[in-house]
PDB file of C-alpha atoms in Angstrom:
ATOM      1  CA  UNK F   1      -3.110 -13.267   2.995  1.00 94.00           C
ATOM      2  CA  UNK F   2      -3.844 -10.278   0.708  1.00 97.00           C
ATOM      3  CA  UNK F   3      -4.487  -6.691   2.298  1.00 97.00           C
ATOM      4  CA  UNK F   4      -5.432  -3.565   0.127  1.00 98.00           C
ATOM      5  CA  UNK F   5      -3.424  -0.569   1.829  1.00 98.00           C
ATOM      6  CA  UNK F   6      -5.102   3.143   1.248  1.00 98.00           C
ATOM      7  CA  UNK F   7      -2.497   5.571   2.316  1.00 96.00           C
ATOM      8  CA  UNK F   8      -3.153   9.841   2.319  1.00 96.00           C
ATOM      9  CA  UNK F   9      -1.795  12.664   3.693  1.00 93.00           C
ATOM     10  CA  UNK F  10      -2.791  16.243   2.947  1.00 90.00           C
ATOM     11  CA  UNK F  11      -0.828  18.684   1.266  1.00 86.00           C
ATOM     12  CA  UNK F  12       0.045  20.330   4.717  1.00 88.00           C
ATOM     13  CA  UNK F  13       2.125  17.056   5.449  1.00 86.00           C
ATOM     14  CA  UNK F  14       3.412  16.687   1.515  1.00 82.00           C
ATOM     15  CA  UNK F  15       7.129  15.900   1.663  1.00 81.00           C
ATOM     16  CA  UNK F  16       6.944  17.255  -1.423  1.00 79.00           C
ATOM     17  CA  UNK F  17       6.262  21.075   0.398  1.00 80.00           C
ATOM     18  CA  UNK F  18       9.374  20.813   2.450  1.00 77.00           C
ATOM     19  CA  UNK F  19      12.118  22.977   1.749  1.00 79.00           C
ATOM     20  CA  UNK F  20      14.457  19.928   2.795  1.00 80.00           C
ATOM     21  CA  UNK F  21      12.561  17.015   1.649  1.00 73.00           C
ATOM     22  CA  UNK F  22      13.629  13.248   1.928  1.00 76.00           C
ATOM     23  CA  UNK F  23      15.174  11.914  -1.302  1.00 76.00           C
ATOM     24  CA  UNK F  24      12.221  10.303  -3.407  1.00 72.00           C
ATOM     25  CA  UNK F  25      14.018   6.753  -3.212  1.00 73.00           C
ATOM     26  CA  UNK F  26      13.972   6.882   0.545  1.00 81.00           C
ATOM     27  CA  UNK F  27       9.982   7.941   0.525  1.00 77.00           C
ATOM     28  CA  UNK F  28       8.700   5.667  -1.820  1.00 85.00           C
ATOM     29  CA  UNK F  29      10.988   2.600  -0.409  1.00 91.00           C
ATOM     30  CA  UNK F  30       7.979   1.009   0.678  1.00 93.00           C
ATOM     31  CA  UNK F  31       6.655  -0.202  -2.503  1.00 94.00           C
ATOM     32  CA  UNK F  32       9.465  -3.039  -2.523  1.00 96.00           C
ATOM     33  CA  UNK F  33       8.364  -4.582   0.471  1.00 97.00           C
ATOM     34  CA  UNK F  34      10.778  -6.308   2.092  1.00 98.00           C
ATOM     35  CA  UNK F  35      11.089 -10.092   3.488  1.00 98.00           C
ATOM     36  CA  UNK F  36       7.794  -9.801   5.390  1.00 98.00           C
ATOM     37  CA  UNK F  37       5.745  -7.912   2.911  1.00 98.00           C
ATOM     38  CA  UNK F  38       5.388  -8.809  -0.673  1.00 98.00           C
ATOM     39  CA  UNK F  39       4.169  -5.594  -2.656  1.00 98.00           C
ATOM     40  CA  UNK F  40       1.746  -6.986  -5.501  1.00 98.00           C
ATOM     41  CA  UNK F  41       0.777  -3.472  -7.016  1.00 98.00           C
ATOM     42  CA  UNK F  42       1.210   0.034  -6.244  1.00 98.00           C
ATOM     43  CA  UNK F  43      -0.543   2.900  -7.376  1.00 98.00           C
ATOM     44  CA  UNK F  44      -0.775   6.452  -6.820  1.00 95.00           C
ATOM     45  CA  UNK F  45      -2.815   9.578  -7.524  1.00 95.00           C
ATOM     46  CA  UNK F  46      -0.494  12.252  -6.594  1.00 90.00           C
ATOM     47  CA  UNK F  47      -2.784  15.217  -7.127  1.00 91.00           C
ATOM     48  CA  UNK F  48      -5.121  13.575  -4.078  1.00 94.00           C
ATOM     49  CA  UNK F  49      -1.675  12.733  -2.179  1.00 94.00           C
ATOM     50  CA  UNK F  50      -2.892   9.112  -1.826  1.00 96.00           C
ATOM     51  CA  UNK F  51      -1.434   5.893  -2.614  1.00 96.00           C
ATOM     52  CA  UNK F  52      -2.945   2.536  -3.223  1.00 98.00           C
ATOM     53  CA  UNK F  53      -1.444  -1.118  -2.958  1.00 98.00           C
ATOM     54  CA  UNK F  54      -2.639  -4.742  -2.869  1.00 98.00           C
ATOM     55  CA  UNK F  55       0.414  -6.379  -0.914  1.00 98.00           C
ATOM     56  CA  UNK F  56       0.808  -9.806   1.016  1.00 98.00           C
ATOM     57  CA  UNK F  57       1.578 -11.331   4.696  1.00 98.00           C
ATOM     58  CA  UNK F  58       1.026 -13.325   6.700  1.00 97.00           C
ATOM     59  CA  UNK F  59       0.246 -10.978   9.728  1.00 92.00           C
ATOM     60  CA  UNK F  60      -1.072  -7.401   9.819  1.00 94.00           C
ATOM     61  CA  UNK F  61       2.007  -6.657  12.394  1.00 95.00           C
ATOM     62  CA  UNK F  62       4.382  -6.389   9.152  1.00 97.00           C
ATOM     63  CA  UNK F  63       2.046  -4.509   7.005  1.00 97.00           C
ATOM     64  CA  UNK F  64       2.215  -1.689   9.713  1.00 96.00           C
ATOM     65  CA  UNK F  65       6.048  -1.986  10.117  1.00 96.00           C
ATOM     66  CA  UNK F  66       6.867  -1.207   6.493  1.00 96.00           C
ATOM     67  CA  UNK F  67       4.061   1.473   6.478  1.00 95.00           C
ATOM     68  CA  UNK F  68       4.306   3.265   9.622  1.00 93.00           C
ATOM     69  CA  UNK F  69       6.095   6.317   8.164  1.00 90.00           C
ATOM     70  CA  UNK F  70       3.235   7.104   5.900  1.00 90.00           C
ATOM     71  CA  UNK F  71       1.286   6.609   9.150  1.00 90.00           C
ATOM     72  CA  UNK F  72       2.848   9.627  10.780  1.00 88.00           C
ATOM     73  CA  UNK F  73       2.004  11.791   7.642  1.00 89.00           C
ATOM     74  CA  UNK F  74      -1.504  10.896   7.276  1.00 94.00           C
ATOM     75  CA  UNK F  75      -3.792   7.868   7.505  1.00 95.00           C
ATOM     76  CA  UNK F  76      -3.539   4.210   6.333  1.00 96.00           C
ATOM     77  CA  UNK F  77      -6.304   1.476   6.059  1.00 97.00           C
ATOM     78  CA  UNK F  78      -5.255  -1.698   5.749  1.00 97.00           C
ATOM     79  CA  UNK F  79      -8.148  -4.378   4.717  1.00 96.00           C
ATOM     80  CA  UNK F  80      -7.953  -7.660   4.488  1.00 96.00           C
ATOM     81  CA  UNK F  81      -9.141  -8.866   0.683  1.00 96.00           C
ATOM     82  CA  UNK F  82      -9.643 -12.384  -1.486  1.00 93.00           C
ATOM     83  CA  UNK F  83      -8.638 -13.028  -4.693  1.00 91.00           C
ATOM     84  CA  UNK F  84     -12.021 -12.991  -6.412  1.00 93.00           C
ATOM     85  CA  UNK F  85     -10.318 -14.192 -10.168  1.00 93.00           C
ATOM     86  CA  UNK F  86      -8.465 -17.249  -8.125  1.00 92.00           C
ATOM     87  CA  UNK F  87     -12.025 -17.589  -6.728  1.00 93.00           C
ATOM     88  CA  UNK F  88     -14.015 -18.084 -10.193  1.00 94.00           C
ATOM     89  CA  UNK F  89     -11.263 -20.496 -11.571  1.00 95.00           C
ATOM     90  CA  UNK F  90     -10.745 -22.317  -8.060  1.00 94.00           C
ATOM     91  CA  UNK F  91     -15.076 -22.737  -8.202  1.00 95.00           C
ATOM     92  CA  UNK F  92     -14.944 -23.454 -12.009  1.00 94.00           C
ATOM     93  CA  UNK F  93     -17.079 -20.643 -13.076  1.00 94.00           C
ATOM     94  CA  UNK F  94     -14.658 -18.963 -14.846  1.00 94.00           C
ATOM     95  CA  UNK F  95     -15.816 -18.856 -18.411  1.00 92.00           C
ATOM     96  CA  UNK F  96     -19.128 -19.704 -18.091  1.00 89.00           C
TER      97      UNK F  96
END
């Protein structure tokens, strides 16, 4: 199933701010998923501090494993999403 993940935090709770911030491979580890979570696409527009992703599971459960640290920075909406291209093919319309 495909989810599109919306993740923000303010500049108040930017890593980025810290004097002792994480190292930038450990913050943005996320975008490789991992064996639940396939990461389709990831995005980010860093002057908003907000990141965007389509990714895909099977459960929700997983989605909020791999992104609970940006959780506890800011807010995350995960929304469940179809493939409208696969859609138009699968319906033969595409084309036409």
């Amino acid at each position: 199933m495909l989810f599109q993940v919306i993740a923000s935090h303010s500049w108040e709770t930017c890593e980025g701010n810290s004097n002792e911030p994480s190292p930038m491979s450990e913050r943005q580890r996320w975008v490789e998923g991992n064996e639940k979570v396939k990461v389709i696409g990831a995005w980010g527009n860093h002057l908003r501090h907000t990141h965007f992703a389509v990714v895909e599971a099977n459960d929700y459960d997983a989605i909020h494993e791999l992104l609970r640290p940006q959780g506890l920075k800011g807010t995350v909406e995960v929304l469940p999403v179809g493939d409208l291209i696969s859609t138009r093919k699968t319906s033969g319309n595409w084309g036409k």
